[in-house]
Coordinates of C-alpha atoms in Angstrom, one line a residue:
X1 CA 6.4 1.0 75.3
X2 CA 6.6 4.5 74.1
X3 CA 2.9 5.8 72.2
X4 CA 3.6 7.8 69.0
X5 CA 0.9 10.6 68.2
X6 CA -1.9 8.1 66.8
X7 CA -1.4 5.6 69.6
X8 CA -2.0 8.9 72.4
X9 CA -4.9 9.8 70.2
X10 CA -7.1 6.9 71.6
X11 CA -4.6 5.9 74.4
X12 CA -3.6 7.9 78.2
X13 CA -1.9 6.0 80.5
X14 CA -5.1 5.6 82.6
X15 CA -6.6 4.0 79.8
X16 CA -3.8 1.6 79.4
X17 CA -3.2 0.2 82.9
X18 CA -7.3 0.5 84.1
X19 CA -10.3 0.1 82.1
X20 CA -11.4 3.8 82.9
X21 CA -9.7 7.1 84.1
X22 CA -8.6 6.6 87.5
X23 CA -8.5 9.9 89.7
X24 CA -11.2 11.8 92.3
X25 CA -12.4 13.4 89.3
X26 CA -14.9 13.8 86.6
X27 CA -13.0 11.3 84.6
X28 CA -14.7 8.5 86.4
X29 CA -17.6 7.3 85.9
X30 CA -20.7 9.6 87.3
X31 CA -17.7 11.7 88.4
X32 CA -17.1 9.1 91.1
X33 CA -13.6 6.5 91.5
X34 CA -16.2 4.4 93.7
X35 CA -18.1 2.9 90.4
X36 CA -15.0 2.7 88.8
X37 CA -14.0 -1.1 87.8
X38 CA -10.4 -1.4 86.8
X39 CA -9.6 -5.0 85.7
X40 CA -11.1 -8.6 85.2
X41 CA -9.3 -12.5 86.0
X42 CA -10.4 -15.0 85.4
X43 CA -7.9 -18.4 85.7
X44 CA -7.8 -21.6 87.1
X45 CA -7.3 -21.6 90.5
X46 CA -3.0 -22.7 91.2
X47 CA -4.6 -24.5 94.5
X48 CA -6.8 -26.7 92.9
X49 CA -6.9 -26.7 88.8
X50 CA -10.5 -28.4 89.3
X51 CA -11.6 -24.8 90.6
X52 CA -12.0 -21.3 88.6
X53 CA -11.0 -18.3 89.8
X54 CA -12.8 -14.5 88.9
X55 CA -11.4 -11.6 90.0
X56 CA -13.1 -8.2 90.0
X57 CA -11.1 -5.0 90.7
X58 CA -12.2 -1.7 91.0
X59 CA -10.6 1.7 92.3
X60 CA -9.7 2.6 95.5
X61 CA -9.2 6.2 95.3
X62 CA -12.7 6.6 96.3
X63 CA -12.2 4.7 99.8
X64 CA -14.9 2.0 100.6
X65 CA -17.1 1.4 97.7
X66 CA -20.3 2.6 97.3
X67 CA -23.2 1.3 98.9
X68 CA -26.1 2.6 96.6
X69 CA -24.6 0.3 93.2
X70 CA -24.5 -3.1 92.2
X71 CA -21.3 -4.5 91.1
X72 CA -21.7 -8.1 89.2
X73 CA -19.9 -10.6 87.6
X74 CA -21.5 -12.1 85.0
X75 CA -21.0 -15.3 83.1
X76 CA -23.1 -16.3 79.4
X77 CA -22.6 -20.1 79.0
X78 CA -25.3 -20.9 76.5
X79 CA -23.4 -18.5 73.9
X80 CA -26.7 -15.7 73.3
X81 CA -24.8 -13.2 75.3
X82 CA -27.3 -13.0 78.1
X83 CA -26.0 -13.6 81.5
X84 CA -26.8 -17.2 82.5
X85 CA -25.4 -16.9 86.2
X86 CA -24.6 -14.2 88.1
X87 CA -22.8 -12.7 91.7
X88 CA -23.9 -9.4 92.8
X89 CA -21.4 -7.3 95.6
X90 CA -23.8 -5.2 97.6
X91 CA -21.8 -3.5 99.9
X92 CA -22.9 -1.5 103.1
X93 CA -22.5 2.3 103.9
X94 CA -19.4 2.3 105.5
X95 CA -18.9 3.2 109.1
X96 CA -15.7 4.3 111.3
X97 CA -13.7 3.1 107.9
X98 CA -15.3 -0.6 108.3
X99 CA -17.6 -1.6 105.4
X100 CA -19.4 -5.3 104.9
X101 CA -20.7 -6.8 102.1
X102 CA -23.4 -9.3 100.6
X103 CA -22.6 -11.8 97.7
X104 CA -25.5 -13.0 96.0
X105 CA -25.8 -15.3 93.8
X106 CA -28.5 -15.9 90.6
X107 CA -29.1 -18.1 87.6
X108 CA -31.3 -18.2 84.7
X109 CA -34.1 -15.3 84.2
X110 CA -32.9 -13.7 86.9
X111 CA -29.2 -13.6 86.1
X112 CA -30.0 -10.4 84.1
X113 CA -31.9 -8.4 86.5
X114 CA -30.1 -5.0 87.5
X115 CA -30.9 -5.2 91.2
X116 CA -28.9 -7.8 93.7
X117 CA -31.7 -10.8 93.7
X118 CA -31.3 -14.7 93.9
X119 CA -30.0 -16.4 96.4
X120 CA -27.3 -14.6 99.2
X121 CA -24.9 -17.2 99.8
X122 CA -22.9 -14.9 102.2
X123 CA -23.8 -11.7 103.7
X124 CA -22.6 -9.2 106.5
X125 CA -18.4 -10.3 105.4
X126 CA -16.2 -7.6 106.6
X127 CA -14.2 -6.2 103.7
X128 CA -10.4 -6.3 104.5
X129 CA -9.0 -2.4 104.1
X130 CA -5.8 -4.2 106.0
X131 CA -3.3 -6.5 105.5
X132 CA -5.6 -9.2 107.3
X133 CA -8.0 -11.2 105.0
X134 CA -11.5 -11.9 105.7
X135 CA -11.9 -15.0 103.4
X136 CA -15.5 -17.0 103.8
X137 CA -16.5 -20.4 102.1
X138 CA -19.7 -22.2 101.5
X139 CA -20.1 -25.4 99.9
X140 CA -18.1 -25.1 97.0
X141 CA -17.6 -21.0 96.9
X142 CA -15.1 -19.2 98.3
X143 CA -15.1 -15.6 98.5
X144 CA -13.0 -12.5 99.2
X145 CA -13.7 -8.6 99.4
X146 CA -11.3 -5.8 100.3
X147 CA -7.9 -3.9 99.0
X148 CA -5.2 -5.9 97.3
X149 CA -2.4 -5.2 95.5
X150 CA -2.9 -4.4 91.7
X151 CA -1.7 -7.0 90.1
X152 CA -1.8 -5.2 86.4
X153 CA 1.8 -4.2 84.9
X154 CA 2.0 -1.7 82.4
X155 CA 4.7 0.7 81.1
X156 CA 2.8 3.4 79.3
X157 CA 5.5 6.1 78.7
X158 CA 8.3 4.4 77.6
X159 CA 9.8 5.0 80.9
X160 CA 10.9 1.2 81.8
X161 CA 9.3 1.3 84.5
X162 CA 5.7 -0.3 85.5
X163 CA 3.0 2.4 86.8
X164 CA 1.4 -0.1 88.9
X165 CA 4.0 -1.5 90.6
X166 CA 3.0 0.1 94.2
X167 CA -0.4 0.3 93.1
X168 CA -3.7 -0.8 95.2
X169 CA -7.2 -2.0 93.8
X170 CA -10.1 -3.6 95.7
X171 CA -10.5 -6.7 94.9
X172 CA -13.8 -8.6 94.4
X173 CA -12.8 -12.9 93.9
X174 CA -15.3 -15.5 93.8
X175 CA -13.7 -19.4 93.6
X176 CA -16.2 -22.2 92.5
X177 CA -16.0 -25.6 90.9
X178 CA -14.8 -25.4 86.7
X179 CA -17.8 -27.6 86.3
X180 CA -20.3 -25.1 87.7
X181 CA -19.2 -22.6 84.7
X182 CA -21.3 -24.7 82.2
X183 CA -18.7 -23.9 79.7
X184 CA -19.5 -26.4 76.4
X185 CA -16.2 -25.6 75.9
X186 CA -16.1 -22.3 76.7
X187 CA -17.8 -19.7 78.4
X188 CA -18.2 -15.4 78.4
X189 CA -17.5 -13.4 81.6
X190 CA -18.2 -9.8 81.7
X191 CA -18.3 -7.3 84.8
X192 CA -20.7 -4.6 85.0
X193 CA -21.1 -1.9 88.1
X194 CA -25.1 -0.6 88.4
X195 CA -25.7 2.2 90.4
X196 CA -29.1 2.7 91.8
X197 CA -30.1 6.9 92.0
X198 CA -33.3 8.7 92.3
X199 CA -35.0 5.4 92.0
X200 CA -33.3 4.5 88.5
X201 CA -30.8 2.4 87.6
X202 CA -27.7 3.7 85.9
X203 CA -25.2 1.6 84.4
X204 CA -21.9 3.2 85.5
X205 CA -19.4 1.1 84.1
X206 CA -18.3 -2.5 82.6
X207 CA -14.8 -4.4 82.1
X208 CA -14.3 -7.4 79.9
X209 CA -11.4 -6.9 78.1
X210 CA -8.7 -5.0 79.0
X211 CA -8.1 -1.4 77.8
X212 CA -11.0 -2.0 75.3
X213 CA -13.2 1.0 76.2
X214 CA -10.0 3.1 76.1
X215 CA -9.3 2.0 72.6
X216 CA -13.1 2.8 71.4
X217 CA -14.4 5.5 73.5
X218 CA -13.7 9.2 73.9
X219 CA -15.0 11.6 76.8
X220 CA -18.4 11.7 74.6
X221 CA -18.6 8.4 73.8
X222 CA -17.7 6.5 77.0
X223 CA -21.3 6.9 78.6
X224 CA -22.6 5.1 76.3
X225 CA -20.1 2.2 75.9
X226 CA -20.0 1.5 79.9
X227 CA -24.4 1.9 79.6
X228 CA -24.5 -0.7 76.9
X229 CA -24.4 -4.5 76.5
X230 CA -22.5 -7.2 74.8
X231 CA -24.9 -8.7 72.6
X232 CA -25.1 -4.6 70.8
X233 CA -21.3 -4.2 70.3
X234 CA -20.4 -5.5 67.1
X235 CA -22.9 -3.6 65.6
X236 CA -21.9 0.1 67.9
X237 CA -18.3 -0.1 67.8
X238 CA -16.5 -2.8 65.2
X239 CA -16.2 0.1 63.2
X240 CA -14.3 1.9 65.7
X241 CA -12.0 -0.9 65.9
X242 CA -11.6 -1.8 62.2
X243 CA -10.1 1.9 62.3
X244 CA -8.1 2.0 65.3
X245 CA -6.6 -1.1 64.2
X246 CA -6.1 0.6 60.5
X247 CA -4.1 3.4 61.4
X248 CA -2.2 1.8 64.5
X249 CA -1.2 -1.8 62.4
X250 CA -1.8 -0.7 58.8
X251 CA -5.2 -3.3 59.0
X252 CA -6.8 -3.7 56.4
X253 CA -10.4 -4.1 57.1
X254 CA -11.3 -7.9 56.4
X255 CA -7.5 -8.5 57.9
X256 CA -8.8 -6.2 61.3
X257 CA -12.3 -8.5 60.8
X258 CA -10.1 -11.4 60.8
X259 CA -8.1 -10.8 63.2
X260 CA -11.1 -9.3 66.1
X261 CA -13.0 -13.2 65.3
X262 CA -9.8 -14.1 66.0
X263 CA -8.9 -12.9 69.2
X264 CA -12.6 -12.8 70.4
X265 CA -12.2 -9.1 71.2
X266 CA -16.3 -8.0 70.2
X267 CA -18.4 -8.4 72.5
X268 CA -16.3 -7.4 74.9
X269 CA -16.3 -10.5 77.4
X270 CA -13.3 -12.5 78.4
X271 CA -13.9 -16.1 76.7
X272 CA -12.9 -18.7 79.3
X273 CA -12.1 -22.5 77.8
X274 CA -10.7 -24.3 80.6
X275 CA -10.0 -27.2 78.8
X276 CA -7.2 -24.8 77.1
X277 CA -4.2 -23.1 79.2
X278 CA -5.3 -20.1 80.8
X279 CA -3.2 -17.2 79.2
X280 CA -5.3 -13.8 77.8
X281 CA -7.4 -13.8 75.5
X282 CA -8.5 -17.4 76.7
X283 CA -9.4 -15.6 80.5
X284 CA -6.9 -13.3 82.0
X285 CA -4.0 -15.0 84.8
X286 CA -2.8 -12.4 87.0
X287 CA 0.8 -12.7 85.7
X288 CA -0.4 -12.1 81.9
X289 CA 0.9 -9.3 80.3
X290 CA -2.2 -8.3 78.9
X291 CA -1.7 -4.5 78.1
X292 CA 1.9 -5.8 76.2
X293 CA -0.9 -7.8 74.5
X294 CA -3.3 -5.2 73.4
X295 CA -0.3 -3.1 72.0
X296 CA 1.2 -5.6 69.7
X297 CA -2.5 -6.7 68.5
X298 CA -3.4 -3.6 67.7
X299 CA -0.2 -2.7 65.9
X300 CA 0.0 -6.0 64.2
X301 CA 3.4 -7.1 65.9
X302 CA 5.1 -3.7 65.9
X303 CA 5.3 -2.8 69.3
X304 CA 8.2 -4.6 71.5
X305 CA 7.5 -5.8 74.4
X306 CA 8.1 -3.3 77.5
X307 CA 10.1 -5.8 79.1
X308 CA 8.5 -5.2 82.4
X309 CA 7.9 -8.6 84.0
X310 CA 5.1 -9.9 86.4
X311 CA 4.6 -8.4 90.3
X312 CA 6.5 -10.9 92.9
X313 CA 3.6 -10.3 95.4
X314 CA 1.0 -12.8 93.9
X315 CA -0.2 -15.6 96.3
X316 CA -0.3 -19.0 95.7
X317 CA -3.4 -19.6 97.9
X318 CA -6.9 -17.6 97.9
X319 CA -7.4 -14.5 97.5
X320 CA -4.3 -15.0 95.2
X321 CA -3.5 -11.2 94.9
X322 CA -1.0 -9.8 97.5
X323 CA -1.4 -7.8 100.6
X324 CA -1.5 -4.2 99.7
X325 CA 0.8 -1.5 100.0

């Protein structure tokens, strides 16, 4: 998938196999890889199709992730856009390259609060930096923190071959009951890392769809995408996509209107029906080729296919992404 000169306008390679610049640099978020989420999953579990995966990664270049932020997933099942359950990662300062972390879990009202509150159904889990995985259950949630393989494939250069394919991420994965999603039939997930400075809370960074702040944002506007919320986005950035979507695919703008109801892809959430196959845009498998998606949507069809095919490292139990490299 080569990019011609009004794809790279709007497009790096960064942008196209992570949700944000990924490098020890002030590309990321705050200036630092720790707050900087890369992709989200979210799939029936292949152990039990009764069960629902979401999968959280973020970038490891920063080492153990930072112990002053909140990183949620958030889920909207009533349709408003507000976040109607919630798991906050609260990790520790790490020590001697070991790190734990606290899950903790919240629903109505306090679903939306910044901070980590609600109810901590597992705390003090080691994070797995190694090949060994420290996966915890209770009742019906499983849970799993630490580095993974990344299970993204993208071919940004033309090249023929996939820039991730010896990549790592750490991996954030929460399974729980379908049923507990309270999708009617469907439901939003979103991902949102909060970092707590100076006694104010900054919102570093969010992921729902993949690539979509690389398509929208620049190094002005990127701030202020990764600060905001879902329920704003139609109104800040559907113009920004209505013209992305012109001058890549020739759009017109009630076809590019037509085409974003569509696909779902404002507000940026991942919309999850699990009464339909899981394959993006309904929620995001780990074998989808979701950046081949994004190309030929925003194109209308004219960019091939790279060709690349999924990693061979995905697991068919829990944590479901391979061991790293």
């Amino acid at each position: 998938m080569r990019l011609d000169g009004a794809v790279s306008n709007n497009f790096t390679s960064n942008h196209l196999t992570s949700n944000h610049v990924a490098s020890l640099s002030a590309g990321a978020p705050l200036g630092d890889p720790r707050l900087d989420l890369r992709d989200l999953y979210v799939f029936p579990s292949p152990a039990d199709p009764s069960r629902t995966v979401l999968a959280l990664t973020a970038n490891p270049e920063g080492g153990a992730l930072h112990p002053d932020a909140v990183y949620r997933l958030a889920i909207d099942h009533s349709g408003d856009l507000r976040n109607d359950i919630a798991f906050s990662f609260v990790y520790s300062p790490p020590v001697d390259g070991r790190q734990r972390v606290d899950l903790y879990h919240a629903v109505g009202n306090e679903a939306s609060a910044v901070a980590a509150v609600g109810s901590r159904i597992f705390g003090e889990i080691e994070v797995s930096f190694g090949e060994t995985i420290h996966a915890m259950r209770s009742g019906g949630f499983m849970f799993f923190a630490g580095t993974r393989s990344d299970p993204c494939f993208a071919d940004p250069d033309g090249s023929g071959r996939d820039s991730r394919a010896d990549a790592n991420v750490i991996a954030m994965v929460v399974e729980l009951p379908t049923s507990y999603l309270g999708a009617n039939p469907d439901c939003r997930v979103w991902a949102r890392c909060s970092l707590l400075r100076d006694g104010e809370w900054i919102h570093a960074d969010r992921v729902g769809h993949p690539s979509l702040s690389g398509i929208l944002t620049t190094e002005d506007t990127v701030a202020e995408y990764s600060a905001g919320a879902p329920s704003r986005d139609r109104e800040r950035w559907m113009g920004q996509l209505i013209d992305v979507m012109g001058r890549l695919g020739g759009y017109t703008r009630e076809e590019a209107i037509e085409a974003i109801n569509a696909e779902g892809t404002l507000p940026d959430v991942l919309t999850y029906n699990p009464s339909k196959p899981a394959r993006y845009p309904n929620g995001r498998t780990l074998t989808d080729d979701a950046i081949g998606y994004r190309m030929a949507f925003l194109t209308k069809g004219k960019r091939p296919s790279s060709g690349l095919t999924p990693h061979t490292d995905i697991l068919p139990e829990f944590p479901y992404l391979g061991a790293p490299h």
